[in-house]
Short mmCIF file of C-alpha atoms and ligand atoms in Angstrom, two decimals:
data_model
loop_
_atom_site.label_atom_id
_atom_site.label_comp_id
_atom_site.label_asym_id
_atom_site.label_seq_id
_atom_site.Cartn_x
_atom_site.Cartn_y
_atom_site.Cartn_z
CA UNK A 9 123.96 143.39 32.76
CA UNK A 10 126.68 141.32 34.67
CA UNK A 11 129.82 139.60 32.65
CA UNK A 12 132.00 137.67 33.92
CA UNK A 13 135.69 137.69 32.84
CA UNK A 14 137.14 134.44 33.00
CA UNK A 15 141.08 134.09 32.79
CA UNK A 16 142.66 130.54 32.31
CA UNK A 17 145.58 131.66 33.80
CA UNK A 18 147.07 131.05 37.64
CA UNK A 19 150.49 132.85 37.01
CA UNK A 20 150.83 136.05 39.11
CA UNK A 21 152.06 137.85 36.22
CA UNK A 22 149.66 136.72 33.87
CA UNK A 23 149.07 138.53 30.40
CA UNK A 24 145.63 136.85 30.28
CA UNK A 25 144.57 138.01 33.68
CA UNK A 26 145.85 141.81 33.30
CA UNK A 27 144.46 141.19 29.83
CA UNK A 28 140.33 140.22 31.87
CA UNK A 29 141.44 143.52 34.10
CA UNK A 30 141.57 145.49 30.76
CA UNK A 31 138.13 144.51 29.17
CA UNK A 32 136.49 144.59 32.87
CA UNK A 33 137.74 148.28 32.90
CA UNK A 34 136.65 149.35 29.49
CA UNK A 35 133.42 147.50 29.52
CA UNK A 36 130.33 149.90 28.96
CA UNK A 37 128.80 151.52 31.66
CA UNK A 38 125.86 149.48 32.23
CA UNK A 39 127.78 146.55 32.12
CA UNK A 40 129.08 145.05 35.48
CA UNK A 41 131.91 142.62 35.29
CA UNK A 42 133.53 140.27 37.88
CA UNK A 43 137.34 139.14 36.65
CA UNK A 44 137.94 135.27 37.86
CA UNK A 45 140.45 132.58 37.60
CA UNK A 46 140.80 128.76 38.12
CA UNK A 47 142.77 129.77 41.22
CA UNK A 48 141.68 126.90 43.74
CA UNK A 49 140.56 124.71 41.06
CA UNK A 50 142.07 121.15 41.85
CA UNK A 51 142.98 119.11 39.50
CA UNK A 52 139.56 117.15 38.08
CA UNK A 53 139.26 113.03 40.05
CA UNK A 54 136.09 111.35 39.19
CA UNK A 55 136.98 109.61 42.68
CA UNK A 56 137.20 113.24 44.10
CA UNK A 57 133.77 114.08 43.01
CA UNK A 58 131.72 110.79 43.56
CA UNK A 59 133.64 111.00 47.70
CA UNK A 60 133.50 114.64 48.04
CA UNK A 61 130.97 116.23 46.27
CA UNK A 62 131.90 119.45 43.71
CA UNK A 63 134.94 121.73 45.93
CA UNK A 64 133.83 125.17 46.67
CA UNK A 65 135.81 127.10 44.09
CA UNK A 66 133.84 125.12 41.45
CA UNK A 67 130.79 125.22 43.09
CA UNK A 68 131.33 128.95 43.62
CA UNK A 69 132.65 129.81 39.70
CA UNK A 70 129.56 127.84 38.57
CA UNK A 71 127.15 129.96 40.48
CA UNK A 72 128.40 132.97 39.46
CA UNK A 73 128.54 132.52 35.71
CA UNK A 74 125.09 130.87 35.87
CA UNK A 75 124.14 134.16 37.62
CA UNK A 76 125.83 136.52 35.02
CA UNK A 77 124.31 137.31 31.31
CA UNK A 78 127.81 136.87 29.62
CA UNK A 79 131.22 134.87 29.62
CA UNK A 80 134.15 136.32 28.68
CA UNK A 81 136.98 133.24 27.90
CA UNK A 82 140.55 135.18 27.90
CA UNK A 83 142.61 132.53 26.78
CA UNK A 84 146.14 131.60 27.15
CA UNK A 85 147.53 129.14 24.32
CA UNK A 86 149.64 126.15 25.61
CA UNK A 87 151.18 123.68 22.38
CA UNK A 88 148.67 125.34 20.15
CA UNK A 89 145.75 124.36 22.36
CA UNK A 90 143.46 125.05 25.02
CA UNK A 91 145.61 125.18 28.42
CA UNK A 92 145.15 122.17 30.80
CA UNK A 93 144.62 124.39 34.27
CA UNK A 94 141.63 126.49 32.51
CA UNK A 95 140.38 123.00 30.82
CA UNK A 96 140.28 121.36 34.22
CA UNK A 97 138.07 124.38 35.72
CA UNK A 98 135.61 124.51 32.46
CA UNK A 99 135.14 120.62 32.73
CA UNK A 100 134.70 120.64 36.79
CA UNK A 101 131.79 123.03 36.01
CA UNK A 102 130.31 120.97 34.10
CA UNK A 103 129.51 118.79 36.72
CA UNK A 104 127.43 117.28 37.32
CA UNK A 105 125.69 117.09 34.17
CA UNK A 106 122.56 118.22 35.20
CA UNK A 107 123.76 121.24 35.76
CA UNK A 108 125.62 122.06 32.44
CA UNK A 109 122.01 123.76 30.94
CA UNK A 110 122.37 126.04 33.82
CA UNK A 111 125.56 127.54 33.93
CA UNK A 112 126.12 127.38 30.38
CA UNK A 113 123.10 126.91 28.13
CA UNK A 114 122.79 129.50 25.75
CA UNK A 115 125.24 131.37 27.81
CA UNK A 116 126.42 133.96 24.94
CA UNK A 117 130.25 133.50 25.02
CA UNK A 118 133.02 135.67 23.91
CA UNK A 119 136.59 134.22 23.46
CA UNK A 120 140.19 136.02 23.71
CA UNK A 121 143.67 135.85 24.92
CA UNK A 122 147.52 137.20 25.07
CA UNK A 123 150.47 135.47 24.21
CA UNK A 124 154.21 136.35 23.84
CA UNK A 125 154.54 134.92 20.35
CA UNK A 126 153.08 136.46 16.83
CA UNK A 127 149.82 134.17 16.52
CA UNK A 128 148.22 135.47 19.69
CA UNK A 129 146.45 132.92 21.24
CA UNK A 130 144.52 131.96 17.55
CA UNK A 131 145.03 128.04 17.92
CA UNK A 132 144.04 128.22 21.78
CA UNK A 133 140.74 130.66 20.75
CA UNK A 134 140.10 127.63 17.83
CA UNK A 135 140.54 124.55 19.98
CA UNK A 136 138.05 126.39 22.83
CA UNK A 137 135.26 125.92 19.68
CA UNK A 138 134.27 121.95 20.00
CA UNK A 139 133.89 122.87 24.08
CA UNK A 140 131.75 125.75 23.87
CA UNK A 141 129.64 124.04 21.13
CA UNK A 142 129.28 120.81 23.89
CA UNK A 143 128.22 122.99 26.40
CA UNK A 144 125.46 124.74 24.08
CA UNK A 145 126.97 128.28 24.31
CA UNK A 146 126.28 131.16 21.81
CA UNK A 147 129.16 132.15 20.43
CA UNK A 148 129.53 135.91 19.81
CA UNK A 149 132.07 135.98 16.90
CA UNK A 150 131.81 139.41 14.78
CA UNK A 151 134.68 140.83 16.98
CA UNK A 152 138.05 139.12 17.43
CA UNK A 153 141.02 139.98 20.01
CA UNK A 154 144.18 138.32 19.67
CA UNK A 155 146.63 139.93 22.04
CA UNK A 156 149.74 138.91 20.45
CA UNK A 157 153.60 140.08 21.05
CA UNK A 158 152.32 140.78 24.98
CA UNK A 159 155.81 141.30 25.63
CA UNK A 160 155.44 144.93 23.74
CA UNK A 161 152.00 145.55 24.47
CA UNK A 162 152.05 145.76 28.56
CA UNK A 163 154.39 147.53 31.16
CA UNK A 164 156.06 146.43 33.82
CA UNK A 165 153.09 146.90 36.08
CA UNK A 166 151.09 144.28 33.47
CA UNK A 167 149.07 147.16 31.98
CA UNK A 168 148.30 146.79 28.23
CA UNK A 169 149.88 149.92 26.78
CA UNK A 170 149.26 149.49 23.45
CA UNK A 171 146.40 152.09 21.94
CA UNK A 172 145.18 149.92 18.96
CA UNK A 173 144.90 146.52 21.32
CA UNK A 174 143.59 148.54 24.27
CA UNK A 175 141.10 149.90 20.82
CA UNK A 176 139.75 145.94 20.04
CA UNK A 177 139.69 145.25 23.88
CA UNK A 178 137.07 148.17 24.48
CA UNK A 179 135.59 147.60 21.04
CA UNK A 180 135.12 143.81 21.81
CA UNK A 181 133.45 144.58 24.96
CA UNK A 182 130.88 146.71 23.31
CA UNK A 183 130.00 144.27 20.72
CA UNK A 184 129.68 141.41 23.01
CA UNK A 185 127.48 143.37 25.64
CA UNK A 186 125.09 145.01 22.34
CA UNK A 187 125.02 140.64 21.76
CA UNK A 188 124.08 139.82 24.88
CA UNK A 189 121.38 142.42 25.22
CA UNK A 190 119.68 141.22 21.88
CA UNK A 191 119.44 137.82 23.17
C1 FNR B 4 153.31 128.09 26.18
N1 FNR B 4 153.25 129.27 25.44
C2 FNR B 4 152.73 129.27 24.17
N2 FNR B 4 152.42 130.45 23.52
C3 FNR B 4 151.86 130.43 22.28
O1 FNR B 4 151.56 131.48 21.73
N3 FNR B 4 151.62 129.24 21.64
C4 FNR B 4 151.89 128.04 22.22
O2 FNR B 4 151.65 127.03 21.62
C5 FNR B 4 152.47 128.03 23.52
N4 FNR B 4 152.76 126.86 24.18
C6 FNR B 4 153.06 126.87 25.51
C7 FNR B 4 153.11 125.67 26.23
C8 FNR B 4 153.32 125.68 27.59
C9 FNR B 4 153.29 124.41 28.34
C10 FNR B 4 153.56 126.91 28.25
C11 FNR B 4 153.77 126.93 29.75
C12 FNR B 4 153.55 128.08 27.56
C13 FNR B 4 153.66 130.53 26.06
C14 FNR B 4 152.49 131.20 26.74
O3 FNR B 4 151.76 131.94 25.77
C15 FNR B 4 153.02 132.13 27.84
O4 FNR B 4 153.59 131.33 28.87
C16 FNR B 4 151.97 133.05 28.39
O5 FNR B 4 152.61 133.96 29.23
C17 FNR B 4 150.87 132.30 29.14
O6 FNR B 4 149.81 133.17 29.49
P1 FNR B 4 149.80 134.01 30.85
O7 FNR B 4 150.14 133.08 31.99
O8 FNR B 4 150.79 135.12 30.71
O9 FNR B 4 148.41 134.52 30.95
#
């Protein structure tokens, strides 16, 4: 089984992305995971697209979730909603349309994310709902990880620390691969 661990986050110190690290490393055993970004995402130009065709970091991103049995969304949460920079990437893979059946369609999904304040990313993992519904995703929803107060829960080297999150992170991972093998 191959999941791939999407963060929406470019910073180099990135909760999100240390948080994708985390579940990638406490996955199951028969469960192969490749950590990504938007990194090399531009910015989405319908102008861009009809001149130049789909960049290669889409193209690339779209292949390799199409390829893998699982998604893994790790979420950061910008103004209670869905950050712009991981939008951007989602909606460049859906082009073109055509293609949206294969790299997502009834792609079983799992959503997450880290944040420095007390709600944890809940607004962000909310507003990602209407997308992943568009794109005809299966939502795996029985486990929940809301990384909140990162500030406390990683080191200085961006490891999460924290026994009960680092707990949910492994425990989300084995629900979501069980899902994915029952579908
Ligand atoms: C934020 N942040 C934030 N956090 C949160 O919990 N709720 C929010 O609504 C917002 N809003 C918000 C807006 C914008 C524009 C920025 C840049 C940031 C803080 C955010 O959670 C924090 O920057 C995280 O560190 C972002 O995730 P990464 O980059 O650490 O993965």
């Amino acid at each position: 089984m191959r999941i791939v661990i999407l963060s929406g986050s470019l910073r180099r110190g990135s909760w999100n992305t240390a948080l994708a690290h985390t579940l990638a490393e406490l996955a199951p055993e028969d469960c192969q995971t490749d950590v990504a970004t938007p990194a090399g995402i531009p910015v989405y130009d319908g102008d861009v697209e009809t001149e130049a065709g789909i960049p290669e970091a889409v193209a690339t991103l779209k292949d390799q979730v199409a390829a893998a049995d699982g998604l893994v969304l790790v979420t950061p949460e910008y103004n209670q909603g869905v950050p712009g920079p991981f939008k951007n990437a989602i909606d460049w893979m859906t082009r073109p349309p055509s293609d949206i059946s294969r790299v997502f369609g009834k792609k079983p999904v799992a959503l997450c994310g880290a944040s420095p304040s007390s709600a944890g990313t809940r607004s962000a993992q909310y507003a990602w709902l209407p997308v992943l519904r568009a794109l005809k995703t299966r939502l795996y929803s029985e486990r929940t990880l809301l990384v909140d107060n990162a500030s406390e829960r990683f080191d200085e080297q961006n490891r999460l620390i924290d026994q009960d999150m680092r707990k949910r992170a492994g425990s989300l991972m084995e629900g979501f691969c069980e899902f994915v093998r029952a579908q």
